[in-house]
Amino acid sequence: MTMLMTRRVSGAVGAVGLIMLAAACGSSSASSTAASAPSTSAPAASTSAPAASASTARPSAAPLAVLKTEQTAALGTVLTDAQGFTVYWFAKDSPTTSACAGACAAAWPPVLGMPRAASGVKLGGTLGEIKRPDGTMQATYDGHPLYLFAGDRAPGQANGNGVDGFGALWYAFKIATSTTADTGTSGTSQSGGSSGSGGMGGSGGGGGGW
């Protein structure tokens, strides 16, 4: 009887061992399969957008110096800029060179740009330009580089006429009202007096040409 019980226990122990062995083998096989399986994760998508190309800046158009005439109490009709401020010339200049720079140009700002007569305005003098030392283009009238005067605070004033400053006299352009010559001509400044200005210089018309 004791022997029979011993055989049954041994048989049961053996069966349990076989079951555990089979389970261990199955677990090892599953782990091996999982380890050997190829990765299925997709590569990360690139989110960087291509850099936008910089816009090409277009060159700005050359500035214009629009000229017209204005009536003054002291001088009659004078040459002015587009806002009606009196325009002057400097006796120290030459037809191709401005002698006014630095502090002089601060007191007498040059009229910059390509000169044009305002719509409906007829000017008898020759319009042109010269190059200043800083490379900017200064408008000329009858071979005289043009300037404004810091002392003129409103259109129609001519406080700079006859002023002696920075080594020479300054004069406004007196314009004859009967001028009928063509306008808007731009080119090389010409020397000589202003045939259509009705006389340049001070209020007495005594300013000289070149």
PDB file of C-alpha atoms in Angstrom:
ATOM      1  CA  MET A   1       0.000   0.000   0.000  1.00  0.00           C
ATOM      2  CA  THR A   2       2.785   2.369   0.900  1.00  0.00           C
ATOM      3  CA  MET A   3       4.576   1.544  -2.304  1.00  0.00           C
ATOM      4  CA  LEU A   4       1.469   2.280  -4.332  1.00  0.00           C
ATOM      5  CA  MET A   5       1.110   5.719  -2.741  1.00  0.00           C
ATOM      6  CA  THR A   6       4.752   6.479  -3.397  1.00  0.00           C
ATOM      7  CA  ARG A   7       4.364   5.677  -7.097  1.00  0.00           C
ATOM      8  CA  ARG A   8       1.299   7.914  -7.396  1.00  0.00           C
ATOM      9  CA  VAL A   9       3.080  10.861  -5.752  1.00  0.00           C
ATOM     10  CA  SER A  10       6.113  10.375  -7.954  1.00  0.00           C
ATOM     11  CA  GLY A  11       3.895  10.271 -11.004  1.00  0.00           C
ATOM     12  CA  ALA A  12       2.101  13.443  -9.979  1.00  0.00           C
ATOM     13  CA  VAL A  13       5.365  15.256  -9.321  1.00  0.00           C
ATOM     14  CA  GLY A  14       6.625  14.195 -12.705  1.00  0.00           C
ATOM     15  CA  ALA A  15       3.518  15.454 -14.449  1.00  0.00           C
ATOM     16  CA  VAL A  16       3.746  18.803 -12.716  1.00  0.00           C
ATOM     17  CA  GLY A  17       7.386  19.119 -13.737  1.00  0.00           C
ATOM     18  CA  LEU A  18       6.529  18.394 -17.363  1.00  0.00           C
ATOM     19  CA  ILE A  19       3.801  21.047 -17.323  1.00  0.00           C
ATOM     20  CA  MET A  20       6.151  23.680 -15.821  1.00  0.00           C
ATOM     21  CA  LEU A  21       8.861  22.799 -18.334  1.00  0.00           C
ATOM     22  CA  ALA A  22       6.429  23.192 -21.219  1.00  0.00           C
ATOM     23  CA  ALA A  23       5.234  26.541 -19.901  1.00  0.00           C
ATOM     24  CA  ALA A  24       8.808  27.815 -19.556  1.00  0.00           C
ATOM     25  CA  CYS A  25       9.643  26.780 -23.088  1.00  0.00           C
ATOM     26  CA  GLY A  26       6.548  28.516 -24.425  1.00  0.00           C
ATOM     27  CA  SER A  27       7.397  31.743 -22.597  1.00  0.00           C
ATOM     28  CA  SER A  28      10.984  31.658 -23.883  1.00  0.00           C
ATOM     29  CA  SER A  29       9.767  31.090 -27.423  1.00  0.00           C
ATOM     30  CA  ALA A  30       7.341  34.042 -27.239  1.00  0.00           C
ATOM     31  CA  SER A  31      10.043  36.328 -25.855  1.00  0.00           C
ATOM     32  CA  SER A  32      12.423  35.267 -28.599  1.00  0.00           C
ATOM     33  CA  THR A  33       9.774  35.881 -31.258  1.00  0.00           C
ATOM     34  CA  ALA A  34       8.996  39.309 -29.878  1.00  0.00           C
ATOM     35  CA  ALA A  35      12.666  40.235 -29.734  1.00  0.00           C
ATOM     36  CA  SER A  36      13.323  39.121 -33.285  1.00  0.00           C
ATOM     37  CA  ALA A  37      10.291  40.895 -34.808  1.00  0.00           C
ATOM     38  CA  PRO A  38      11.239  43.874 -36.999  1.00  0.00           C
ATOM     39  CA  SER A  39      10.427  47.388 -35.771  1.00  0.00           C
ATOM     40  CA  THR A  40       7.313  48.849 -37.395  1.00  0.00           C
ATOM     41  CA  SER A  41       7.570  52.423 -36.035  1.00  0.00           C
ATOM     42  CA  ALA A  42       7.443  55.058 -38.832  1.00  0.00           C
ATOM     43  CA  PRO A  43      10.259  57.648 -39.082  1.00  0.00           C
ATOM     44  CA  ALA A  44       9.398  61.082 -37.670  1.00  0.00           C
ATOM     45  CA  ALA A  45       7.995  63.373 -40.326  1.00  0.00           C
ATOM     46  CA  SER A  46       9.995  66.519 -41.031  1.00  0.00           C
ATOM     47  CA  THR A  47       8.020  69.638 -40.096  1.00  0.00           C
ATOM     48  CA  SER A  48      10.522  72.258 -41.165  1.00  0.00           C
ATOM     49  CA  ALA A  49       9.191  74.442 -43.992  1.00  0.00           C
ATOM     50  CA  PRO A  50      11.560  75.697 -46.692  1.00  0.00           C
ATOM     51  CA  ALA A  51      12.885  79.156 -45.971  1.00  0.00           C
ATOM     52  CA  ALA A  52      11.027  81.880 -47.835  1.00  0.00           C
ATOM     53  CA  SER A  53      13.152  83.678 -50.361  1.00  0.00           C
ATOM     54  CA  ALA A  54      13.842  87.322 -49.556  1.00  0.00           C
ATOM     55  CA  SER A  55      11.944  89.770 -51.716  1.00  0.00           C
ATOM     56  CA  THR A  56      14.059  91.763 -54.131  1.00  0.00           C
ATOM     57  CA  ALA A  57      13.961  95.463 -53.287  1.00  0.00           C
ATOM     58  CA  ARG A  58      13.190  97.653 -56.275  1.00  0.00           C
ATOM     59  CA  PRO A  59      15.380 100.709 -56.732  1.00  0.00           C
ATOM     60  CA  SER A  60      13.702 103.979 -55.845  1.00  0.00           C
ATOM     61  CA  ALA A  61      13.089 106.501 -58.576  1.00  0.00           C
ATOM     62  CA  ALA A  62      15.333 109.555 -58.818  1.00  0.00           C
ATOM     63  CA  PRO A  63      13.867 112.464 -56.806  1.00  0.00           C
ATOM     64  CA  LEU A  64      12.442 115.458 -58.606  1.00  0.00           C
ATOM     65  CA  ALA A  65      12.950 119.100 -57.670  1.00  0.00           C
ATOM     66  CA  VAL A  66       9.709 120.756 -58.721  1.00  0.00           C
ATOM     67  CA  LEU A  67      10.069 124.506 -59.296  1.00  0.00           C
ATOM     68  CA  LYS A  68       7.436 127.189 -59.647  1.00  0.00           C
ATOM     69  CA  THR A  69       7.049 130.930 -59.038  1.00  0.00           C
ATOM     70  CA  GLU A  70       5.650 132.888 -56.107  1.00  0.00           C
ATOM     71  CA  GLN A  71       4.738 136.537 -55.588  1.00  0.00           C
ATOM     72  CA  THR A  72       6.666 138.336 -52.820  1.00  0.00           C
ATOM     73  CA  ALA A  73       6.029 141.769 -51.342  1.00  0.00           C
ATOM     74  CA  ALA A  74       9.633 142.947 -51.655  1.00  0.00           C
ATOM     75  CA  LEU A  75      10.877 141.338 -54.891  1.00  0.00           C
ATOM     76  CA  GLY A  76       7.819 140.616 -56.988  1.00  0.00           C
ATOM     77  CA  THR A  77       7.759 137.205 -58.660  1.00  0.00           C
ATOM     78  CA  VAL A  78      10.569 134.858 -57.606  1.00  0.00           C
ATOM     79  CA  LEU A  79      11.574 131.266 -58.294  1.00  0.00           C
ATOM     80  CA  THR A  80      10.425 128.869 -55.543  1.00  0.00           C
ATOM     81  CA  ASP A  81      10.280 125.175 -54.697  1.00  0.00           C
ATOM     82  CA  ALA A  82       7.061 123.160 -54.869  1.00  0.00           C
ATOM     83  CA  GLN A  83       5.959 124.452 -51.438  1.00  0.00           C
ATOM     84  CA  GLY A  84       6.435 128.100 -52.436  1.00  0.00           C
ATOM     85  CA  PHE A  85       9.693 128.744 -50.545  1.00  0.00           C
ATOM     86  CA  THR A  86      12.065 131.156 -52.278  1.00  0.00           C
ATOM     87  CA  VAL A  87      15.031 129.615 -54.104  1.00  0.00           C
ATOM     88  CA  TYR A  88      18.471 131.302 -54.019  1.00  0.00           C
ATOM     89  CA  TRP A  89      21.843 131.193 -55.745  1.00  0.00           C
ATOM     90  CA  PHE A  90      25.290 131.708 -54.206  1.00  0.00           C
ATOM     91  CA  ALA A  91      27.816 134.076 -55.784  1.00  0.00           C
ATOM     92  CA  LYS A  92      30.702 131.865 -54.682  1.00  0.00           C
ATOM     93  CA  ASP A  93      29.514 128.861 -56.754  1.00  0.00           C
ATOM     94  CA  SER A  94      30.589 127.919 -60.263  1.00  0.00           C
ATOM     95  CA  PRO A  95      28.290 126.413 -62.909  1.00  0.00           C
ATOM     96  CA  THR A  96      29.540 122.909 -62.079  1.00  0.00           C
ATOM     97  CA  THR A  97      30.506 123.128 -58.389  1.00  0.00           C
ATOM     98  CA  SER A  98      28.774 124.083 -55.162  1.00  0.00           C
ATOM     99  CA  ALA A  99      30.888 125.999 -52.657  1.00  0.00           C
ATOM    100  CA  CYS A 100      28.346 125.480 -49.873  1.00  0.00           C
ATOM    101  CA  ALA A 101      28.713 122.446 -47.582  1.00  0.00           C
ATOM    102  CA  GLY A 102      28.695 121.627 -43.865  1.00  0.00           C
ATOM    103  CA  ALA A 103      27.398 124.524 -41.768  1.00  0.00           C
ATOM    104  CA  CYS A 104      26.689 126.470 -44.949  1.00  0.00           C
ATOM    105  CA  ALA A 105      24.419 123.710 -46.272  1.00  0.00           C
ATOM    106  CA  ALA A 106      22.605 123.626 -42.938  1.00  0.00           C
ATOM    107  CA  ALA A 107      21.769 127.348 -43.239  1.00  0.00           C
ATOM    108  CA  TRP A 108      21.220 127.168 -46.996  1.00  0.00           C
ATOM    109  CA  PRO A 109      19.863 123.670 -47.778  1.00  0.00           C
ATOM    110  CA  PRO A 110      20.580 122.660 -51.381  1.00  0.00           C
ATOM    111  CA  VAL A 111      17.633 121.889 -53.644  1.00  0.00           C
ATOM    112  CA  LEU A 112      18.213 118.211 -54.475  1.00  0.00           C
ATOM    113  CA  GLY A 113      16.936 116.204 -57.406  1.00  0.00           C
ATOM    114  CA  MET A 114      16.227 116.551 -61.095  1.00  0.00           C
ATOM    115  CA  PRO A 115      14.560 119.953 -61.674  1.00  0.00           C
ATOM    116  CA  ARG A 116      11.164 120.184 -63.329  1.00  0.00           C
ATOM    117  CA  ALA A 117       8.786 123.098 -63.738  1.00  0.00           C
ATOM    118  CA  ALA A 118       5.480 122.640 -61.954  1.00  0.00           C
ATOM    119  CA  SER A 119       2.442 121.949 -64.086  1.00  0.00           C
ATOM    120  CA  GLY A 120       1.342 125.089 -65.914  1.00  0.00           C
ATOM    121  CA  VAL A 121       4.488 127.055 -64.970  1.00  0.00           C
ATOM    122  CA  LYS A 122       6.766 128.414 -67.699  1.00  0.00           C
ATOM    123  CA  LEU A 123      10.371 129.215 -66.815  1.00  0.00           C
ATOM    124  CA  GLY A 124      12.761 131.013 -69.133  1.00  0.00           C
ATOM    125  CA  GLY A 125      15.995 129.697 -67.607  1.00  0.00           C
ATOM    126  CA  THR A 126      17.874 126.472 -68.278  1.00  0.00           C
ATOM    127  CA  LEU A 127      17.316 123.637 -65.796  1.00  0.00           C
ATOM    128  CA  GLY A 128      20.091 121.203 -64.954  1.00  0.00           C
ATOM    129  CA  GLU A 129      21.953 119.361 -62.198  1.00  0.00           C
ATOM    130  CA  ILE A 130      25.401 119.110 -60.689  1.00  0.00           C
ATOM    131  CA  LYS A 131      26.869 116.424 -58.436  1.00  0.00           C
ATOM    132  CA  ARG A 132      27.653 117.477 -54.876  1.00  0.00           C
ATOM    133  CA  PRO A 133      30.682 116.124 -52.945  1.00  0.00           C
ATOM    134  CA  ASP A 134      28.447 113.605 -51.153  1.00  0.00           C
ATOM    135  CA  GLY A 135      27.198 112.199 -54.463  1.00  0.00           C
ATOM    136  CA  THR A 136      23.708 113.732 -54.366  1.00  0.00           C
ATOM    137  CA  MET A 137      22.405 115.685 -57.348  1.00  0.00           C
ATOM    138  CA  GLN A 138      21.650 119.388 -56.892  1.00  0.00           C
ATOM    139  CA  ALA A 139      19.254 121.249 -59.153  1.00  0.00           C
ATOM    140  CA  THR A 140      20.506 124.275 -61.088  1.00  0.00           C
ATOM    141  CA  TYR A 141      18.839 127.171 -62.870  1.00  0.00           C
ATOM    142  CA  ASP A 142      20.752 129.029 -65.573  1.00  0.00           C
ATOM    143  CA  GLY A 143      23.974 127.426 -64.338  1.00  0.00           C
ATOM    144  CA  HIS A 144      23.446 128.404 -60.682  1.00  0.00           C
ATOM    145  CA  PRO A 145      23.113 125.645 -58.041  1.00  0.00           C
ATOM    146  CA  LEU A 146      19.868 126.196 -56.134  1.00  0.00           C
ATOM    147  CA  TYR A 147      19.346 126.612 -52.387  1.00  0.00           C
ATOM    148  CA  LEU A 148      16.649 127.381 -49.854  1.00  0.00           C
ATOM    149  CA  PHE A 149      17.185 129.599 -46.793  1.00  0.00           C
ATOM    150  CA  ALA A 150      16.633 128.394 -43.225  1.00  0.00           C
ATOM    151  CA  GLY A 151      15.558 131.935 -42.293  1.00  0.00           C
ATOM    152  CA  ASP A 152      12.463 131.720 -44.497  1.00  0.00           C
ATOM    153  CA  ARG A 153       9.668 130.429 -42.280  1.00  0.00           C
ATOM    154  CA  ALA A 154       6.780 130.589 -44.736  1.00  0.00           C
ATOM    155  CA  PRO A 155       6.146 130.573 -48.491  1.00  0.00           C
ATOM    156  CA  GLY A 156       6.539 133.997 -50.100  1.00  0.00           C
ATOM    157  CA  GLN A 157       9.337 135.161 -47.786  1.00  0.00           C
ATOM    158  CA  ALA A 158      12.727 136.159 -49.223  1.00  0.00           C
ATOM    159  CA  ASN A 159      14.748 136.897 -46.093  1.00  0.00           C
ATOM    160  CA  GLY A 160      17.936 135.522 -47.653  1.00  0.00           C
ATOM    161  CA  ASN A 161      18.067 137.935 -50.567  1.00  0.00           C
ATOM    162  CA  GLY A 162      21.206 140.092 -50.445  1.00  0.00           C
ATOM    163  CA  VAL A 163      22.599 138.290 -47.377  1.00  0.00           C
ATOM    164  CA  ASP A 164      26.397 138.121 -47.152  1.00  0.00           C
ATOM    165  CA  GLY A 165      27.263 134.763 -45.636  1.00  0.00           C
ATOM    166  CA  PHE A 166      29.891 132.030 -45.937  1.00  0.00           C
ATOM    167  CA  GLY A 167      32.155 134.134 -48.090  1.00  0.00           C
ATOM    168  CA  ALA A 168      29.797 135.652 -50.654  1.00  0.00           C
ATOM    169  CA  LEU A 169      26.350 137.124 -51.317  1.00  0.00           C
ATOM    170  CA  TRP A 170      23.106 135.211 -51.756  1.00  0.00           C
ATOM    171  CA  TYR A 171      20.350 136.217 -54.159  1.00  0.00           C
ATOM    172  CA  ALA A 172      16.814 135.206 -54.990  1.00  0.00           C
ATOM    173  CA  PHE A 173      15.848 134.589 -58.626  1.00  0.00           C
ATOM    174  CA  LYS A 174      13.541 137.341 -59.830  1.00  0.00           C
ATOM    175  CA  ILE A 175      11.304 135.958 -62.578  1.00  0.00           C
ATOM    176  CA  ALA A 176       9.756 138.109 -65.286  1.00  0.00           C
ATOM    177  CA  THR A 177       6.019 137.476 -65.411  1.00  0.00           C
ATOM    178  CA  SER A 178       6.052 137.678 -69.220  1.00  0.00           C
ATOM    179  CA  THR A 179       8.249 134.573 -69.562  1.00  0.00           C
ATOM    180  CA  THR A 180       6.901 132.224 -72.216  1.00  0.00           C
ATOM    181  CA  ALA A 181       9.855 129.902 -72.821  1.00  0.00           C
ATOM    182  CA  ASP A 182       9.463 126.143 -72.729  1.00  0.00           C
ATOM    183  CA  THR A 183       9.964 124.315 -69.404  1.00  0.00           C
ATOM    184  CA  GLY A 184      11.071 121.022 -67.939  1.00  0.00           C
ATOM    185  CA  THR A 185      14.400 120.802 -69.777  1.00  0.00           C
ATOM    186  CA  SER A 186      17.013 118.910 -67.791  1.00  0.00           C
ATOM    187  CA  GLY A 187      20.671 118.742 -68.734  1.00  0.00           C
ATOM    188  CA  THR A 188      24.101 120.182 -68.124  1.00  0.00           C
ATOM    189  CA  SER A 189      23.998 123.551 -66.419  1.00  0.00           C
ATOM    190  CA  GLN A 190      24.937 126.460 -68.650  1.00  0.00           C
ATOM    191  CA  SER A 191      26.918 129.494 -67.548  1.00  0.00           C
ATOM    192  CA  GLY A 192      25.787 133.043 -68.040  1.00  0.00           C
ATOM    193  CA  GLY A 193      23.056 135.266 -66.702  1.00  0.00           C
ATOM    194  CA  SER A 194      19.405 134.359 -66.484  1.00  0.00           C
ATOM    195  CA  SER A 195      17.892 135.746 -69.653  1.00  0.00           C
ATOM    196  CA  GLY A 196      14.376 134.957 -68.526  1.00  0.00           C
ATOM    197  CA  SER A 197      14.687 135.923 -64.871  1.00  0.00           C
ATOM    198  CA  GLY A 198      14.146 139.640 -65.254  1.00  0.00           C
ATOM    199  CA  GLY A 199      17.528 140.277 -63.594  1.00  0.00           C
ATOM    200  CA  MET A 200      19.045 138.370 -60.687  1.00  0.00           C
ATOM    201  CA  GLY A 201      20.340 139.715 -57.420  1.00  0.00           C
ATOM    202  CA  GLY A 202      19.074 141.946 -54.669  1.00  0.00           C
ATOM    203  CA  SER A 203      15.880 143.924 -54.593  1.00  0.00           C
ATOM    204  CA  GLY A 204      17.500 146.452 -56.895  1.00  0.00           C
ATOM    205  CA  GLY A 205      18.358 143.758 -59.436  1.00  0.00           C
ATOM    206  CA  GLY A 206      22.089 144.395 -59.089  1.00  0.00           C
ATOM    207  CA  GLY A 207      23.362 140.822 -58.638  1.00  0.00           C
ATOM    208  CA  GLY A 208      25.955 139.641 -61.142  1.00  0.00           C
ATOM    209  CA  GLY A 209      26.170 136.501 -63.253  1.00  0.00           C
ATOM    210  CA  TRP A 210      29.319 134.413 -63.679  1.00  0.00           C
TER     211      TRP A 210
END
